Structure formats: C-alpha cells, structure tokens
Amino acid sequence: MWQAQVRIDLDAIRHNVATLLGLLRPGTALMSVVKADAYGHGLLPAATAAVRAGATWLGTATLEEALALREHGVTVRILSWLHSPGRPLHDAVAAGIDLSAASPDALAEIARAARQARRPAAVHLKIDTGMSRNGATRADWPALLTAAAKAQADGDVEIAAVWSHFACADEPGHPSILRQQLAFDDALDEAARLGVEPPLRHLANSAATLTLPESHFDLVRAGLATYGLSPIPGAAPDLHPAMSVHAKVALVKAVQAGEGVSYGHTYKILKDTTLALVPVGYADGVPRSASSRGLVEIGGKARRVVGRVCMDQIVVDCGDDDVRPGDEAVLFGAGTRGEPTADDWAAAAGTISYEIVARMGSNRTPRVYVGEDA
C-alpha cells in the first residue's frame, strides 16, 4: 500500500512529442532533452517514450546520463554537452555519443579521446550568441573553427553541428532574441568562410520551438515541453503535463483558533479548523519556500499548506470539511480536475516549473509509471 508517489504518464510524453513534431517544418528533427533524470520524470522510461513517439535525438548534460541510455539499448543519436576536463570522453566516443566543444582545449581533449577509442568523435561546436554561459565567444570562435577543421582533416573528429542556446526565448519580443539569431547567422557565415559547413544547425529550445519557427533550422531541442509544461504561459495549450504527485493523508485533527502550526509558529490558526497531515516534505522535493502558500487538492478542493514545509510532511488547512486519514492528497497534476499544477507550486515557491518537477521524488517516494509504455 503506497503512502506517497510521483506518477508519470508516459502516454502524455508521447503525446507531447507528437505535438511538437507537428510544429516543425519538413526536414527538422526533434531532440528530447532528458538531462537531470528527464527533468525528474525518469531517464530511461521518458527517453523510451519520446523515441517511440518520433524523437530521433536525445540530449543529456552529463556523460553518465548518455552512457546509461546506451547501456540500456537506446540507439538514437545522443548529444552530451557538459564536461569538465579529465572526464572519460573515450567511453562516450566508443559508444557513439555526440559531444559538444566550446574551446580549442575542449576540442583537443575530444580528439585525444577519439584516438583512444579508435574512431572519430562527432562534435557539435557551440557558439555563445549572448547567453554568456557555455559556448565560444565571438572573439574565440575562429580559433575553435580552425582547430575543428584541422581535427576533422586529421580524422579525429567529424563536425556534426554548430549550435547555441537562447537566453530569453521564453519572453516573446525580448530584444535579445533577434540579437542572438543574428549572432548565430554570423557564426554560421564565419564557419563557412573557414571551410566548416556542418550538416546540422540547432538553436531552438522549448520556448523557441513553440514560438519561433524561424529558429528551428535542422534540429530543435525540447526539454520542458517534452514533459507537458510550457515555458510561456498559454503558448502550447495542447501539451499534457506528465507528472502528478500524490500522497495519502496520515492524520486529521481539530485545532482551535490561535494555535501555531509547524516549526517556528510562522502561521497561526485564525479560526477553529481541521488540519490534515500529508506525509511529503522537502526531502521529497516539496519546496520549503512554498510554506503557507502551496496548494494541495484533497476531497475535490484545492487547500492551502499552512506553516512551514518540513522535511517529511506538510500540514493542510481543510476548514470544516470531512477529511479523513487515507484520503488522497494531490500536490499537483495536469490541472484538468481542478488540482494545483506545477506552475501553481512554482508561483508559490517563487521559482519555475522546471525546478518543481526536477526535484520531485526520493528513494522513499517512488515514481510510478502509467500509460502504454509503462
């Protein structure tokens, strides 16, 4: 008998991938980004559902994620892009995993790994078009291109792509969007002048996939949207959230007005009420910053968390309603039956839905999969 669980609807993931594919022009491929344990949805089940729905690429941040997919028989192309020096890149090259390079030093390390693996490494050259995070600066871009062209001529790498990442695509009309698109075009022009003509170009994340068709190029990278959440409210009404979080009420008690609730008594009961104890807390991913603001659905009503979120439990104010131990509490879901959503919890916690879903679940709050692929 379960006490708390995170449910993942794999049919929803398949639906979302199919929906995203329908937005793309012919010849543009879809990469489902499955980094961070598929945004908290489970690496292998989410990746499998996405591929079955038509994603021909998967994206990971770390080598471990990419290698785990290969070890479980996933054969589509995988891009892994975040590596500190000294990582075992030869394992990735041997497994046919594409790697990203943002500097000549990183490229040289990939080339050494390719020689160790005795096969060329597929490399995506990343240009920083204005995010000031990963990627070569405009000043360093020619040196990276020159190094990549030499490594390709030497047989150590195959230049698979040029790519970049938007900073503000989730803010339609932000002036940086056009600047980054123009910078990406300039980077491609510079590559052509130096004899580098990659087979693939990719720039669009989920937000750009939904709203900027001119940025789709040959490949788009859909992370959040794969899981049914939109980075732009209202931009994608046909996405289906795949995650819902459920628990069973552990205790119900009548509490009088004036009593304090939870640590620090930061919340005081204003009138006599019924409190329900729900056995999930910040160790399970419930954000402590949503204390006295988060909503939980019990008995068909959205009810407020009162007092501080604890490590293992939260307290919910149920007023005069008849709530009993064993009743189901839904922290968030698709919102189709009036339950809170991941966006609601993000608003309560002062964060984004990405963080809400990515942190959910623990070794005591298991994921349970539903749908055709479960």
XYZ file of C-alpha atoms in Angstrom:
374
model
C 0.000 0.000 0.000
C 1.544 3.276 -1.087
C 1.887 6.342 1.138
C 3.228 8.828 -1.390
C 4.217 8.524 -5.028
C 5.125 10.504 -8.108
C 3.106 9.321 -11.107
C 4.462 9.711 -14.618
C 2.087 9.404 -17.547
C 4.196 8.078 -20.424
C 1.281 8.493 -22.837
C 1.437 12.222 -22.074
C 5.125 12.302 -23.032
C 4.341 10.536 -26.292
C 1.511 12.967 -26.969
C 3.758 15.957 -26.305
C 6.487 14.716 -28.619
C 3.929 14.127 -31.375
C 2.526 17.622 -30.800
C 5.984 19.193 -31.049
C 6.799 17.268 -34.203
C 3.657 18.712 -35.729
C 5.063 22.222 -35.276
C 8.247 21.554 -37.227
C 8.833 22.096 -40.909
C 9.730 19.073 -43.039
C 13.325 18.012 -42.521
C 13.645 19.405 -38.987
C 14.335 16.770 -36.350
C 13.396 16.759 -32.676
C 15.763 16.216 -29.763
C 14.019 15.403 -26.498
C 16.215 16.638 -23.678
C 16.361 14.039 -20.900
C 19.017 15.579 -18.663
C 18.554 15.655 -14.897
C 16.814 12.275 -14.896
C 14.463 13.563 -17.583
C 13.523 16.630 -15.535
C 12.580 14.336 -12.673
C 10.453 12.033 -14.839
C 12.907 9.128 -15.036
C 15.684 8.924 -17.617
C 15.040 5.610 -19.355
C 11.202 5.499 -19.302
C 10.921 9.096 -20.509
C 13.570 8.619 -23.200
C 11.923 5.423 -24.422
C 8.507 7.092 -24.656
C 9.955 10.090 -26.508
C 11.776 7.928 -29.040
C 8.711 5.784 -29.672
C 6.786 8.967 -30.384
C 9.281 10.115 -33.002
C 12.165 11.905 -31.292
C 15.289 10.965 -33.261
C 17.724 12.628 -30.860
C 18.120 12.711 -27.089
C 20.003 15.370 -25.156
C 21.871 14.963 -21.868
C 24.086 17.215 -19.828
C 26.414 14.576 -18.403
C 28.284 11.590 -19.774
C 26.728 9.322 -17.158
C 23.247 10.080 -18.464
C 24.232 9.427 -22.059
C 26.132 6.232 -21.272
C 23.215 4.922 -19.194
C 20.943 5.301 -22.201
C 23.369 3.376 -24.406
C 23.774 0.662 -21.765
C 20.005 0.174 -21.799
C 19.890 -0.252 -25.554
C 18.870 3.233 -26.705
C 20.264 3.586 -30.222
C 19.139 7.042 -31.422
C 21.704 9.818 -31.567
C 22.550 11.362 -28.223
C 24.252 14.686 -27.570
C 26.074 15.182 -24.262
C 27.322 18.718 -23.697
C 28.650 19.497 -20.214
C 32.072 18.048 -19.374
C 34.825 19.164 -17.048
C 38.416 18.368 -18.074
C 39.556 14.835 -17.364
C 36.246 13.084 -17.960
C 36.342 9.671 -19.708
C 35.323 11.028 -23.084
C 36.728 7.968 -24.858
C 33.867 5.916 -23.381
C 31.380 8.310 -24.921
C 33.129 8.288 -28.294
C 33.240 4.489 -28.264
C 29.506 4.433 -27.532
C 28.741 6.726 -30.462
C 27.685 9.684 -28.332
C 27.961 13.157 -29.853
C 29.962 15.645 -27.768
C 29.996 19.427 -27.576
C 33.082 21.637 -27.722
C 33.231 25.335 -26.854
C 37.002 25.906 -26.886
C 40.105 24.607 -28.674
C 41.203 22.951 -25.421
C 37.930 21.049 -25.139
C 38.186 20.054 -28.769
C 41.738 18.783 -28.268
C 40.556 16.620 -25.371
C 37.810 15.169 -27.545
C 40.331 14.462 -30.315
C 42.575 12.604 -27.857
C 39.581 10.590 -26.691
C 38.748 9.741 -30.295
C 42.245 8.431 -30.905
C 41.962 6.331 -27.752
C 38.585 4.996 -28.871
C 39.926 4.403 -32.394
C 37.030 6.167 -34.076
C 36.188 9.783 -34.954
C 34.170 11.768 -32.449
C 31.000 13.524 -33.603
C 31.361 17.107 -32.350
C 28.877 19.964 -32.008
C 30.674 23.326 -31.954
C 28.948 25.731 -29.580
C 28.947 29.471 -30.086
C 27.918 31.872 -27.312
C 25.428 34.146 -29.050
C 24.597 36.183 -25.966
C 23.822 33.949 -23.008
C 27.324 34.335 -21.543
C 27.231 30.781 -20.286
C 28.634 27.871 -22.299
C 29.943 28.390 -25.822
C 32.850 30.094 -27.526
C 32.850 33.878 -27.533
C 32.732 35.692 -30.858
C 36.427 36.505 -30.467
C 37.343 32.851 -29.828
C 35.040 31.373 -32.461
C 37.540 31.471 -35.387
C 40.148 29.617 -33.331
C 37.634 26.896 -32.450
C 36.568 26.557 -36.068
C 40.169 26.352 -37.258
C 41.013 23.712 -34.654
C 37.904 21.725 -35.545
C 38.675 21.815 -39.255
C 42.201 20.514 -38.595
C 40.953 17.777 -36.266
C 38.460 16.726 -38.913
C 41.170 16.666 -41.578
C 43.279 14.508 -39.242
C 40.399 12.038 -38.911
C 39.908 12.618 -35.183
C 36.506 14.334 -35.313
C 33.523 14.750 -37.545
C 31.950 18.182 -37.263
C 28.310 17.265 -36.740
C 26.761 20.623 -35.895
C 27.048 24.248 -34.911
C 24.729 25.210 -32.088
C 23.818 27.806 -29.487
C 21.185 28.490 -26.826
C 18.655 31.261 -26.272
C 18.671 33.254 -23.033
C 15.194 34.822 -23.242
C 13.127 32.866 -25.749
C 10.530 32.407 -23.011
C 9.922 36.181 -23.134
C 8.420 36.794 -26.589
C 9.606 40.050 -28.065
C 12.684 40.325 -25.848
C 15.327 42.242 -27.831
C 17.987 39.634 -27.115
C 16.136 37.045 -29.205
C 16.752 38.785 -32.517
C 20.300 39.675 -31.474
C 21.035 36.021 -30.780
C 19.500 34.890 -34.052
C 21.666 37.369 -35.960
C 24.746 36.343 -33.989
C 24.045 32.708 -34.819
C 23.748 33.572 -38.512
C 27.072 35.435 -38.297
C 28.692 32.428 -36.621
C 27.482 30.166 -39.428
C 28.806 32.630 -42.022
C 32.181 32.680 -40.287
C 32.217 28.896 -40.251
C 31.553 28.786 -43.991
C 34.345 31.289 -44.647
C 36.725 28.978 -42.805
C 35.536 25.924 -44.680
C 33.345 24.475 -41.936
C 29.871 23.570 -43.197
C 28.149 21.462 -40.539
C 25.381 19.092 -41.562
C 23.247 20.302 -38.647
C 22.449 23.659 -37.055
C 20.425 23.916 -33.850
C 19.379 26.858 -31.736
C 15.761 26.413 -30.599
C 14.864 25.282 -27.078
C 11.282 24.522 -25.967
C 10.213 28.162 -25.987
C 11.639 28.800 -29.441
C 10.206 25.530 -30.738
C 6.759 26.780 -29.718
C 7.021 30.385 -30.863
C 9.969 30.979 -33.238
C 9.720 28.740 -36.312
C 12.460 30.761 -37.989
C 14.886 29.413 -35.366
C 14.160 25.730 -35.947
C 16.931 25.113 -38.522
C 17.742 21.363 -38.774
C 17.072 20.300 -35.181
C 15.219 21.629 -32.142
C 15.901 20.741 -28.510
C 12.706 20.309 -26.483
C 13.181 19.843 -22.774
C 10.340 21.170 -20.641
C 7.791 20.839 -23.425
C 8.510 17.109 -23.738
C 7.041 16.754 -20.248
C 3.939 18.790 -20.980
C 4.894 22.090 -19.404
C 5.220 25.323 -21.336
C 7.909 27.929 -20.616
C 5.480 30.537 -21.986
C 2.026 30.566 -20.368
C -0.649 29.861 -22.948
C 1.795 29.180 -25.777
C 1.066 25.474 -26.009
C -2.462 24.569 -24.911
C -2.204 21.028 -26.271
C 0.706 19.913 -24.097
C -0.204 17.375 -21.402
C 1.702 17.524 -18.091
C 3.154 14.083 -17.456
C 3.879 14.314 -13.716
C 1.495 14.270 -10.787
C 2.354 13.953 -7.097
C 0.086 12.037 -4.711
C 0.059 11.184 -1.017
C -2.409 9.807 1.484
C -3.482 11.858 4.466
C -1.770 10.428 7.553
C -3.658 12.251 10.321
C -6.611 14.591 10.741
C -7.150 16.756 13.812
C -9.342 19.599 15.033
C -7.322 22.662 16.063
C -8.579 25.768 17.825
C -8.092 29.349 16.764
C -4.853 30.899 17.977
C -2.749 27.729 17.756
C 0.550 27.880 15.892
C 1.355 25.399 13.138
C 4.680 23.696 12.377
C 8.199 24.936 13.109
C 8.572 28.484 14.318
C 4.817 29.024 14.525
C 5.077 31.227 11.444
C 1.380 30.540 10.864
C -1.377 30.968 13.443
C -4.840 29.451 13.082
C -7.375 32.259 12.665
C -10.488 30.229 13.494
C -11.268 26.701 14.607
C -10.426 24.344 11.758
C -9.447 20.847 10.690
C -5.837 20.152 9.753
C -4.653 17.265 7.601
C -1.129 15.920 7.855
C 0.287 14.904 4.446
C 3.456 12.752 4.523
C 5.692 14.515 1.989
C 8.189 17.273 2.624
C 11.292 18.965 1.325
C 13.234 15.679 1.391
C 10.756 14.526 -1.264
C 11.047 17.706 -3.320
C 8.314 19.891 -1.814
C 9.853 23.388 -1.790
C 10.189 24.831 1.699
C 9.900 28.286 0.152
C 6.227 27.487 -0.586
C 5.426 27.297 3.145
C 1.938 28.685 3.850
C 1.481 29.302 0.118
C 1.413 25.957 -1.676
C -1.904 24.329 -2.577
C -2.942 20.677 -2.228
C -6.132 19.089 -3.543
C -7.993 16.919 -1.025
C -11.594 15.819 -1.499
C -12.012 17.754 -4.709
C -10.894 21.117 -3.291
C -7.603 22.975 -3.509
C -6.490 23.708 0.063
C -3.589 25.703 1.409
C -0.480 24.416 3.115
C -0.193 26.142 6.491
C 3.030 26.576 8.431
C 6.478 25.612 7.322
C 7.096 22.732 4.964
C 9.023 20.132 6.985
C 11.483 17.508 5.845
C 8.879 14.742 5.836
C 5.449 16.358 5.992
C 3.179 19.300 5.362
C 0.033 20.491 7.135
C -3.034 21.431 5.104
C -5.996 23.512 6.310
C -9.259 21.719 5.467
C -11.687 24.040 7.225
C -14.962 22.381 8.226
C -14.837 19.669 5.567
C -14.998 15.980 6.320
C -11.436 14.842 5.572
C -10.185 11.502 6.858
C -6.914 9.598 7.158
C -6.277 7.700 3.953
C -7.872 10.332 1.719
C -5.794 11.128 -1.341
C -3.935 14.428 -1.472
C -2.701 15.684 -4.846
C 0.059 18.242 -4.671
C -0.046 18.891 -8.372
C -1.058 17.351 -11.657
C -2.384 18.345 -15.050
C -4.959 20.707 -13.540
C -7.789 19.112 -15.513
C -9.836 18.286 -12.433
C -9.069 21.430 -10.502
C -5.930 20.181 -8.795
C -2.932 22.529 -8.482
C -0.304 22.414 -11.225
C 3.469 22.532 -11.221
C 3.113 26.160 -12.326
C 0.982 26.865 -9.238
C 3.679 25.442 -6.988
C 6.345 27.373 -8.861
C 4.433 30.597 -8.251
C 4.055 29.737 -4.564
C 7.759 28.986 -4.222
C 8.988 31.923 -6.301
C 10.644 29.658 -8.864
C 9.918 27.961 -12.205
C 8.126 24.748 -13.068
C 11.417 23.207 -14.235
C 12.680 23.197 -10.656
C 9.429 21.863 -9.224
C 9.349 18.734 -11.386
C 13.121 18.161 -11.449
C 13.345 17.924 -7.657
C 10.322 15.694 -7.089
C 10.657 12.192 -5.709
C 13.107 10.420 -3.431
C 14.079 6.877 -2.547
C 11.009 6.779 -0.282
C 8.637 8.499 -2.718
C 8.836 6.266 -5.770
C 7.925 7.065 -9.331
C 5.071 5.006 -10.704
C 4.601 4.837 -14.465
C 1.276 4.684 -16.260
C 0.401 4.524 -19.937
C 1.058 2.245 -22.869
C 4.832 2.186 -22.299
C 4.613 1.533 -18.544
